[in-house]
mmCIF file of C-alpha atoms in Angstrom:
data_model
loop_
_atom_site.group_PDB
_atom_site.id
_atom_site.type_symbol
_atom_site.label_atom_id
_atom_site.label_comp_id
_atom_site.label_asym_id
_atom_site.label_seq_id
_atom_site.Cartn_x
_atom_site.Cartn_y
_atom_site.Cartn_z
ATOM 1 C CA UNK A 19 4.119 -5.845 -22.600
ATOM 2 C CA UNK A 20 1.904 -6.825 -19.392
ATOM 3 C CA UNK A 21 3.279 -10.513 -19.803
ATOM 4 C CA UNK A 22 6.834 -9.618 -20.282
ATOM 5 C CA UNK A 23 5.938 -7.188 -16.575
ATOM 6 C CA UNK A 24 4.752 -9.749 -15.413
ATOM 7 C CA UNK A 25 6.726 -12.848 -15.932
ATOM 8 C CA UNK A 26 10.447 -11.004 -14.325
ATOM 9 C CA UNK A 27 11.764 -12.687 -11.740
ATOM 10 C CA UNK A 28 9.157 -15.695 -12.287
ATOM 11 C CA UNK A 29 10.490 -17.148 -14.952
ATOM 12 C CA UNK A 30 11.272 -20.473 -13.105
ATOM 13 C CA UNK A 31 8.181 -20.797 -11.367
ATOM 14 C CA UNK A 32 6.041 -24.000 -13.414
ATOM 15 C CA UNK A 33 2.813 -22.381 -13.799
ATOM 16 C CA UNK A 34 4.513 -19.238 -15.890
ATOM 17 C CA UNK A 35 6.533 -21.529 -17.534
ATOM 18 C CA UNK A 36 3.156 -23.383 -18.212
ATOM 19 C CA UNK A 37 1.529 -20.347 -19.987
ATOM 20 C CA UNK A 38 4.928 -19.395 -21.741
ATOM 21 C CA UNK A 39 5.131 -22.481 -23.497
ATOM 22 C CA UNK A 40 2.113 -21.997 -25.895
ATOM 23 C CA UNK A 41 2.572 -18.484 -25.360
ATOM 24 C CA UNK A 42 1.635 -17.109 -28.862
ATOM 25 C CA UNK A 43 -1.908 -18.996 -28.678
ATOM 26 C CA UNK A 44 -2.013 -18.225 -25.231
ATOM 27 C CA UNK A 45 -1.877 -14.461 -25.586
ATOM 28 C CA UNK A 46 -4.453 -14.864 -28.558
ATOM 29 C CA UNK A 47 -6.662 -16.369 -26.836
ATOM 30 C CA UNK A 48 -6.796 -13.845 -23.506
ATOM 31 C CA UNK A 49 -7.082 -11.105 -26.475
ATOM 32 C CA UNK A 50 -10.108 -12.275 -28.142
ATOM 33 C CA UNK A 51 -11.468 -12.923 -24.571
ATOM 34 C CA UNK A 52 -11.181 -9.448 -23.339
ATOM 35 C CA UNK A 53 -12.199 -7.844 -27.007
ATOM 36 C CA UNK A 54 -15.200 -9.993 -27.098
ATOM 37 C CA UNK A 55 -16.166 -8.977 -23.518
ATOM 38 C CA UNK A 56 -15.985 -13.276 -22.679
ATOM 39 C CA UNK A 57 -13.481 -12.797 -20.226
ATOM 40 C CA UNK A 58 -14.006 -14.105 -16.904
ATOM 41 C CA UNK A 59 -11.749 -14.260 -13.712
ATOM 42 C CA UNK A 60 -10.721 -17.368 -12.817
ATOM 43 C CA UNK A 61 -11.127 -18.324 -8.798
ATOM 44 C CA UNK A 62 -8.281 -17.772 -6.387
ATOM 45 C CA UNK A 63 -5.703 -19.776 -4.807
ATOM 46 C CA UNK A 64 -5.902 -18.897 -1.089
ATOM 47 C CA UNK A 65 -3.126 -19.292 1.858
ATOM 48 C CA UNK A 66 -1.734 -17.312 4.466
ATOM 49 C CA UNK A 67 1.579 -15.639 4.904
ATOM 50 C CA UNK A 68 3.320 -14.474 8.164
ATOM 51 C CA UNK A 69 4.573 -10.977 7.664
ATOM 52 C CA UNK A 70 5.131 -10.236 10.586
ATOM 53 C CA UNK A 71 0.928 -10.946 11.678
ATOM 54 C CA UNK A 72 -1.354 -13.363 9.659
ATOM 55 C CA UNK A 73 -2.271 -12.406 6.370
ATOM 56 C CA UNK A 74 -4.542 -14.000 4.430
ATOM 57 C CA UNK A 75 -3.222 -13.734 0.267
ATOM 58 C CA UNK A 76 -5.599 -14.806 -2.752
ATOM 59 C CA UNK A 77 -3.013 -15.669 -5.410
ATOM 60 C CA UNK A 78 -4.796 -15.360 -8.978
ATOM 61 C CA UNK A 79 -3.948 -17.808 -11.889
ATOM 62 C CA UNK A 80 -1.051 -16.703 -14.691
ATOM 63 C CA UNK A 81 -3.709 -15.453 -17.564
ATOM 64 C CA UNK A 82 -5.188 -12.830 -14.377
ATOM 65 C CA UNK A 83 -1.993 -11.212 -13.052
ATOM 66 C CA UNK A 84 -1.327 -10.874 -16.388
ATOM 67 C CA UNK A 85 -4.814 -9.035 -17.061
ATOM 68 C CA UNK A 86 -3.691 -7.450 -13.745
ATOM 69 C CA UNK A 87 -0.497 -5.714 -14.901
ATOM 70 C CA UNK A 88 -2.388 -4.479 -18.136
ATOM 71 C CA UNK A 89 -5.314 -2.714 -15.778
ATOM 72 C CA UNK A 90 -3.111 -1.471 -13.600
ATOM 73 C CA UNK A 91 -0.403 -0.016 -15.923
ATOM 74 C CA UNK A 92 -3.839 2.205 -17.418
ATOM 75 C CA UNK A 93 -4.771 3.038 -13.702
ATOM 76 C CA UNK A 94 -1.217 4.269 -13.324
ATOM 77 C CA UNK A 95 -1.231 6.856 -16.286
ATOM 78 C CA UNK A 96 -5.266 8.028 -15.447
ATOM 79 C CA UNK A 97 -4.638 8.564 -11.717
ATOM 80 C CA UNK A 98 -1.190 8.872 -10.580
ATOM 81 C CA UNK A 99 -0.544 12.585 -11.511
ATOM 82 C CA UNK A 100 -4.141 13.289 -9.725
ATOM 83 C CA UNK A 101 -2.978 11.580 -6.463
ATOM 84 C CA UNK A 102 -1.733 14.187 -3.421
ATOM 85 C CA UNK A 103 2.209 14.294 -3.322
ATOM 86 C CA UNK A 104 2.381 12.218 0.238
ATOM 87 C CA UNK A 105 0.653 9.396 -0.448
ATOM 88 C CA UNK A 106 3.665 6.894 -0.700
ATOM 89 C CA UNK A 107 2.561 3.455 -1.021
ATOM 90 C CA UNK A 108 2.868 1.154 -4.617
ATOM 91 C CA UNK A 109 3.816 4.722 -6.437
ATOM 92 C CA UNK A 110 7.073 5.134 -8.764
ATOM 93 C CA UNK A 111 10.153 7.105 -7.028
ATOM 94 C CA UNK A 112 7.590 6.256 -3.541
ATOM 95 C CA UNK A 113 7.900 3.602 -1.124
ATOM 96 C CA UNK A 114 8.657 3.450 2.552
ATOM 97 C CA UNK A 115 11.594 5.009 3.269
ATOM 98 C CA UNK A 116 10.850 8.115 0.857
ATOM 99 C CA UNK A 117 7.887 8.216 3.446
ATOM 100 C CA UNK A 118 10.029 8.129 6.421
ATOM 101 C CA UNK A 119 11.956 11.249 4.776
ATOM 102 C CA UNK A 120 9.403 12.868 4.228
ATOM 103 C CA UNK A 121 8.680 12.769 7.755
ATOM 104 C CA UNK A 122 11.794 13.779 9.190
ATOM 105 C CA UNK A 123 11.713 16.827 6.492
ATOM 106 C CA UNK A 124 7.959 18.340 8.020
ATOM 107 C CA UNK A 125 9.629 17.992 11.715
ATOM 108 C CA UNK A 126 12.227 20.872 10.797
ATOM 109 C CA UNK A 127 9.376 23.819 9.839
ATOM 110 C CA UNK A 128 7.010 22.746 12.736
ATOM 111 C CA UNK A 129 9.058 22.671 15.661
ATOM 112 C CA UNK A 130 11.312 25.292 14.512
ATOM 113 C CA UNK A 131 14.533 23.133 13.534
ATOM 114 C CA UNK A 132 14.145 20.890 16.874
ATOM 115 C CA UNK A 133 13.245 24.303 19.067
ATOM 116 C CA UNK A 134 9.991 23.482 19.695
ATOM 117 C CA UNK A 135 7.871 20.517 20.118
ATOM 118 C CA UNK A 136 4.645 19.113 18.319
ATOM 119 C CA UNK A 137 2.784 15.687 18.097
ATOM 120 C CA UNK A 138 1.851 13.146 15.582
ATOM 121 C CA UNK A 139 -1.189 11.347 15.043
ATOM 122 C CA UNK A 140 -0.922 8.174 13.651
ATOM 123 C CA UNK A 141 -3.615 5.904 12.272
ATOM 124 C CA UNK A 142 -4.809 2.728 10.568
ATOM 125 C CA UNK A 143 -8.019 2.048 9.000
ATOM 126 C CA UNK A 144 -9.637 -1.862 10.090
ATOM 127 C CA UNK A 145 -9.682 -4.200 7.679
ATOM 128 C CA UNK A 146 -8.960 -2.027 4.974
ATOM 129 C CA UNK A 147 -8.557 -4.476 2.164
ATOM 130 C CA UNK A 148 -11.733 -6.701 3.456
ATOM 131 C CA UNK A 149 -13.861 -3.479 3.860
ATOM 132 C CA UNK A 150 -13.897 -1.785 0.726
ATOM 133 C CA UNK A 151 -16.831 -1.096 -0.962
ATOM 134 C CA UNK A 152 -17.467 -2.551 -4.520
ATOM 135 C CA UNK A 153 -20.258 0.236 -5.590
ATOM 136 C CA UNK A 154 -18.331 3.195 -4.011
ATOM 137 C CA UNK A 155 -15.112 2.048 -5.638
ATOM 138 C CA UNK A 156 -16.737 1.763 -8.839
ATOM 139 C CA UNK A 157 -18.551 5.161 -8.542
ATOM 140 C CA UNK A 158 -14.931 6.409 -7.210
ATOM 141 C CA UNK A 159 -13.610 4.855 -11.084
ATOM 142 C CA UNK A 160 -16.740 6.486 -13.176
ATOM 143 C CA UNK A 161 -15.469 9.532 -11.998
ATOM 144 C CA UNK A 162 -12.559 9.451 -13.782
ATOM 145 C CA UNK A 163 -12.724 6.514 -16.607
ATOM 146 C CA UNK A 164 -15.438 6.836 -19.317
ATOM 147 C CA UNK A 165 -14.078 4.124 -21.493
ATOM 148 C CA UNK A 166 -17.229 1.674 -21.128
ATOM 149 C CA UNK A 167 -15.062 -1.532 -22.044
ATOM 150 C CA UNK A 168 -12.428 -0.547 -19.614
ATOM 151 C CA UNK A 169 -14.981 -0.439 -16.543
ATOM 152 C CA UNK A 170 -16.008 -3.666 -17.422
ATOM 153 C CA UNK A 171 -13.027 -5.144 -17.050
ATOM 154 C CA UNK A 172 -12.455 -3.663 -14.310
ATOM 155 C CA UNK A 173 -15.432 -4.391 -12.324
ATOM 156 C CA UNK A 174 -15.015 -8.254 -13.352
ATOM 157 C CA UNK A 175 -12.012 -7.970 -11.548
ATOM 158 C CA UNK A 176 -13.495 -6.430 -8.777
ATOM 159 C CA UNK A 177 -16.204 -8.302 -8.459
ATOM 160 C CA UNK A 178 -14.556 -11.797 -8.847
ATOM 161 C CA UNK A 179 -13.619 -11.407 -5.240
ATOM 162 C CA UNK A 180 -15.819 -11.091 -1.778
ATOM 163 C CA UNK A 181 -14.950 -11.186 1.839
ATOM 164 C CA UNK A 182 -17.890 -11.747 3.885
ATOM 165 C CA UNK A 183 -20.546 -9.344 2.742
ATOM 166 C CA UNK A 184 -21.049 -10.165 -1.298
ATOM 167 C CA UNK A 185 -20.129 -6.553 -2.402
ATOM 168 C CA UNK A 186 -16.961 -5.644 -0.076
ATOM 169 C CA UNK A 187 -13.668 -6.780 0.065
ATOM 170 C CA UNK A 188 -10.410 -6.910 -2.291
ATOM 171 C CA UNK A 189 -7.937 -9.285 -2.315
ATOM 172 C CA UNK A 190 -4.172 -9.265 -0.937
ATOM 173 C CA UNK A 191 -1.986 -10.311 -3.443
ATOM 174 C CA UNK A 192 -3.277 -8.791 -6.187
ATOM 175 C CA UNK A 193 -1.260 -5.795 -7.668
ATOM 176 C CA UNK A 194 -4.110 -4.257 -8.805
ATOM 177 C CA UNK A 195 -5.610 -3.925 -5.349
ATOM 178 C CA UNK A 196 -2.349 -1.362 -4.577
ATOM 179 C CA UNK A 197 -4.030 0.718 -7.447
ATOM 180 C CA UNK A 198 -7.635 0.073 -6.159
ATOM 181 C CA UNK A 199 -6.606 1.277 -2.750
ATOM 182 C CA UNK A 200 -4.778 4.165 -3.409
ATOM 183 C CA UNK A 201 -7.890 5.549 -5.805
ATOM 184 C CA UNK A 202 -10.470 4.510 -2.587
ATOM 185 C CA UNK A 203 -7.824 6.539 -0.205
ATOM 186 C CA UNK A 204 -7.460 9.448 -2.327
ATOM 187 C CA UNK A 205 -10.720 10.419 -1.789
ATOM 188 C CA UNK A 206 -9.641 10.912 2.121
ATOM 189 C CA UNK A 207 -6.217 12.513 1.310
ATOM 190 C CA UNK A 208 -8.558 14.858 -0.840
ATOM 191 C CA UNK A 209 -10.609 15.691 2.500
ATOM 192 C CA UNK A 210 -7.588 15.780 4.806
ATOM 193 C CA UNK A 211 -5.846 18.273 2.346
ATOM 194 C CA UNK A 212 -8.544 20.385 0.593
ATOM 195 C CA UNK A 213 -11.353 20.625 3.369
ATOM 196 C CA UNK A 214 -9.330 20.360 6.454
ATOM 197 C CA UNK A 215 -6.206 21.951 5.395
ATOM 198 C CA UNK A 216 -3.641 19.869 7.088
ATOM 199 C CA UNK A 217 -0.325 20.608 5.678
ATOM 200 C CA UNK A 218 1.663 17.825 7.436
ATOM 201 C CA UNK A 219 -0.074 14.123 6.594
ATOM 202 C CA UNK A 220 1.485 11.241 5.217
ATOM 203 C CA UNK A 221 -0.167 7.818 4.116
ATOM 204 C CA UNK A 222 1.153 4.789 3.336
ATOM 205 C CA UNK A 223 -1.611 2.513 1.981
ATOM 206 C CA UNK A 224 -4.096 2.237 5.290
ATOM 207 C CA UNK A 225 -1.617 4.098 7.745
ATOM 208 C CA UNK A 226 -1.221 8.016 7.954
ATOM 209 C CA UNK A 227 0.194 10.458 10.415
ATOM 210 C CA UNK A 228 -0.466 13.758 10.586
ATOM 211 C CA UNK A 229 1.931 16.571 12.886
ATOM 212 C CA UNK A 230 0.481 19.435 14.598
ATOM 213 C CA UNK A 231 1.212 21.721 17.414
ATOM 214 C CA UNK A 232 -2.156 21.399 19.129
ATOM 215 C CA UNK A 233 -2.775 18.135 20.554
ATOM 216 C CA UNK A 234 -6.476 19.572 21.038
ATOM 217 C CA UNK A 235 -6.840 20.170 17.507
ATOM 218 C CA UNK A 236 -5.317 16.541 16.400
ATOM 219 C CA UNK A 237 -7.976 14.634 19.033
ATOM 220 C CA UNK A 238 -10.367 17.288 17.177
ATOM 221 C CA UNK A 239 -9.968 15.994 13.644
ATOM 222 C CA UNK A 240 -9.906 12.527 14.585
ATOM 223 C CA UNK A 241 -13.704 12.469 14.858
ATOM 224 C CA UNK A 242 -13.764 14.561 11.521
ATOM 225 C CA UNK A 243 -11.920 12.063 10.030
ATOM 226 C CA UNK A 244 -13.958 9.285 11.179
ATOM 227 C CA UNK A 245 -17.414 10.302 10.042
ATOM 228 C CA UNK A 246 -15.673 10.813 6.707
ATOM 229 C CA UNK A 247 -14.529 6.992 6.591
ATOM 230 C CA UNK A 248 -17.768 5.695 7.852
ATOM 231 C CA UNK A 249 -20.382 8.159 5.712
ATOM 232 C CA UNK A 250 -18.016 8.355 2.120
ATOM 233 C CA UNK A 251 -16.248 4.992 2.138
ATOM 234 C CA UNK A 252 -17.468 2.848 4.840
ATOM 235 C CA UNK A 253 -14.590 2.304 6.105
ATOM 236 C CA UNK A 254 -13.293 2.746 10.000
ATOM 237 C CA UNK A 255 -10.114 3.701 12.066
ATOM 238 C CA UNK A 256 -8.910 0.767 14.261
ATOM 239 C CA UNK A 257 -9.559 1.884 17.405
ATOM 240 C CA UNK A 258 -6.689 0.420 19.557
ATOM 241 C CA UNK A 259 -4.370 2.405 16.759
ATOM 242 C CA UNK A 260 -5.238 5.513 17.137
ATOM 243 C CA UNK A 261 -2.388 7.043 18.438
ATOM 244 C CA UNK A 262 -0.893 10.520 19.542
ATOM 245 C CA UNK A 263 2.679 11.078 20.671
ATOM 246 C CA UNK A 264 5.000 14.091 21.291
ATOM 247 C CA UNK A 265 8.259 14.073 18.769
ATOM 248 C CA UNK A 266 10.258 13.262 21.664
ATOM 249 C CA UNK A 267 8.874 10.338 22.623
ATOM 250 C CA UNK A 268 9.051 8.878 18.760
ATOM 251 C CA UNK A 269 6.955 8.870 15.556
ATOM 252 C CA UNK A 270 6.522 5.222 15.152
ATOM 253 C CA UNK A 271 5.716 4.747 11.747
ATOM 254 C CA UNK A 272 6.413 1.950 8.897
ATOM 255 C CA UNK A 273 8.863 0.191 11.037
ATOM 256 C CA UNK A 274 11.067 3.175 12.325
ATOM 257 C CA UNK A 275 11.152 5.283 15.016
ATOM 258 C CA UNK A 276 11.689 9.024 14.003
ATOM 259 C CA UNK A 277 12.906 11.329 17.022
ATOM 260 C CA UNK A 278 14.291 14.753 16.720
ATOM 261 C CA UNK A 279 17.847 14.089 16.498
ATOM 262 C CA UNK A 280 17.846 10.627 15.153
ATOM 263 C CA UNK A 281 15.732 7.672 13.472
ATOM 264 C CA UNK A 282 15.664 4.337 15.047
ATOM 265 C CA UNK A 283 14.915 0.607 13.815
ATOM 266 C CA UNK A 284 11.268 0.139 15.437
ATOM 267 C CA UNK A 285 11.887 -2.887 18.260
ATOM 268 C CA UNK A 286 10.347 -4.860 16.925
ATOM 269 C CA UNK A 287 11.162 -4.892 13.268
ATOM 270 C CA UNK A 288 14.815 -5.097 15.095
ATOM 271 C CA UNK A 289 13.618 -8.249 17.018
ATOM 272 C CA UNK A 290 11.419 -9.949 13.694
ATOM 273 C CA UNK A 291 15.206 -8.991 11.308
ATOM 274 C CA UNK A 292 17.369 -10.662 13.857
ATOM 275 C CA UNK A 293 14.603 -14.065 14.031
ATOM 276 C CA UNK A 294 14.516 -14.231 10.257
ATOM 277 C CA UNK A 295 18.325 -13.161 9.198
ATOM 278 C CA UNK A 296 20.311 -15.828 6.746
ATOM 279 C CA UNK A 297 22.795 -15.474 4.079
ATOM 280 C CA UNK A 298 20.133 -14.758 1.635
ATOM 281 C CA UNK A 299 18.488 -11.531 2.518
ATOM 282 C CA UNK A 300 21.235 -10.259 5.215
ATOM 283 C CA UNK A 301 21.904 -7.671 2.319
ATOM 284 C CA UNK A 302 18.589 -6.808 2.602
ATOM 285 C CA UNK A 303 18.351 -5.899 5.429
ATOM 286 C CA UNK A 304 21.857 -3.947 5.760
ATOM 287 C CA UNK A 305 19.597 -1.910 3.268
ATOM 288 C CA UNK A 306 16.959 -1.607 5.720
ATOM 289 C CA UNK A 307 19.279 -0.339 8.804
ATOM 290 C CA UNK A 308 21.073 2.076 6.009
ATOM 291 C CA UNK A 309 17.823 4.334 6.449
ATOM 292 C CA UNK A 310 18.469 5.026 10.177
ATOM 293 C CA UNK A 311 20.704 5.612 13.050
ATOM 294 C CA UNK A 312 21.882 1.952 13.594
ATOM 295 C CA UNK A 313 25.989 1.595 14.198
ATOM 296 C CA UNK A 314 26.135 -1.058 16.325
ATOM 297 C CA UNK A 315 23.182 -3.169 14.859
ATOM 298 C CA UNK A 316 25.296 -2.616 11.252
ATOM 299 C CA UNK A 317 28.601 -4.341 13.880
ATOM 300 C CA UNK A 318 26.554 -6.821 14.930
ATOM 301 C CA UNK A 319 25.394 -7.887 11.195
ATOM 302 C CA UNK A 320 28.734 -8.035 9.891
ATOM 303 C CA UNK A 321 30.115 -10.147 12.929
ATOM 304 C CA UNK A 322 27.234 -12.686 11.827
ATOM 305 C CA UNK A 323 28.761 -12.520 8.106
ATOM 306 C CA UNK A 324 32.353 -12.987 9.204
ATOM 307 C CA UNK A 325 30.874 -16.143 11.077
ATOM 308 C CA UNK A 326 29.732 -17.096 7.878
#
């Protein structure tokens, strides 16, 4: 099941066609390994991706990703249903723009169906991926998974990758660091629901926003919020994105601008689609402007495919 996951939309790619070739022996072979507890992770293929800044991806060999699908597809049924309702990122029926709707649904109830104004505070955590903590994430697991064989496995894959200090650090390009991530988060959407009651947050893997009608009370929490990072998870907000802005000048948040009477294509996700646009993803991105107010960007697109 994990290799047939895995292996759609791959199946030209030479090192999947490589494993697929003695693929009966192949599977055998990765099943003795990981009954016998002889499994090991193999080491990483590293290289960096613009998208749009640097980003610095660990690609894992064929037998791992497909070790990877199987842990993750367990993670899925064990945590999913115990993870908060706004918390958007790598989730089935989630995703970005189910985020951004989300959004533009809490403006109505707290300014009163655009009658009143409020503010959003918006967030990222520094070097999320590089920063988290092996121990805490496996203490984070414990709490949930008391199948001994099953946290071995999963600290081997945990442990088979380190950025800088020996026990932190996942890697990009894994899929199940999306898993790992939103288990290490939940423990902060658990404090920003349950202990300080804030009704209107939203996270997307490292970012979140949260709408209130106090600014006072928003600057408040943000020092709440960071002690909780630092003393639970060691992690920390970035400080130059921190920020706190009235509806009417825009929520910026996962590429689009929401205002109160419309949603806009962030400028610079509208500069980056316009750089990058061919006759292979213009689709794409049609899809991408579909999700906001965007008429004449939509005019401009399809003059570029009549061109065509």
């Amino acid at each position: 099941m994990a290799w047939d996951e895995f292996r759609r939309g791959k199946k030209n790619r030479k090192d999947v066609q490589e494993f697929g070739f003695n693929l009966e022996d192949n599977i055998f072979q990765l099943y003795q390994e990981l009954k016998n507890q002889t499994y090991k992770h193999s080491k990483y293929q590293s290289f960096y991706i613009q998208d749009p800044k640097l980003r610095h991806i660990h690609k894992a060999t064929v037998r791992d990703r497909i070790v990877h699908h199987l842990v993750s597809w367990f993670l899925e049924q064990i945590y999913d249903k115990s993870f908060i309702i706004d918390s958007y990122s790598c989730r089935i029926k989630k995703g970005t723009h189910k985020a951004i709707k989300r959004l533009n649904k809490f403006s109505f109830p707290i300014s009163k169906n655009n009658t009143k104004g409020f503010y959003a505070l918006k967030c990222d955590i520094k070097r999320f991926f590089d920063n988290i903590d092996h121990k805490i994430l496996i203490d984070i697991l414990k709490k949930r998974i008391e199948d001994k064989d099953f946290l071995w496995l999963i600290s081997e894959i945990i442990n088979s990758f380190y950025s800088g200090d020996k026990n932190q650090g996942i890697p990009l390009g894994n899929l199940t660091s999306q898993y790992f991530a939103n288990i290490y988060l939940n423990e902060l959407d658990k404090f920003v629901k349950h202990k300080l009651k804030i009704k209107y947050y939203i996270r997307y893997t490292d970012d979140f926003v949260i709408l209130n009608e106090n600014k006072d009370y928003l600057k408040k929490i943000i020092n709440l919020i960071r002690e909780f990072l630092r003393d639970n998870l060691k992690l920390s907000l970035h400080p130059n994105k921190i920020i706190i802005r009235t509806h009417h000048q825009g929520i910026d948040f996962l590429g689009y601008v929401t205002l109160p009477y419309c949603r806009v294509l962030r400028t610079k996700t509208k500069k980056r689609m316009f750089k990058r646009i061919n006759q292979n993803n213009i689709q794409s991105y049609l899809g991408v402007l579909s999700h906001c107010d965007s008429h004449k960007l939509k005019q401009k697109l399809n003059g570029i495919i009549e061109i065509w």
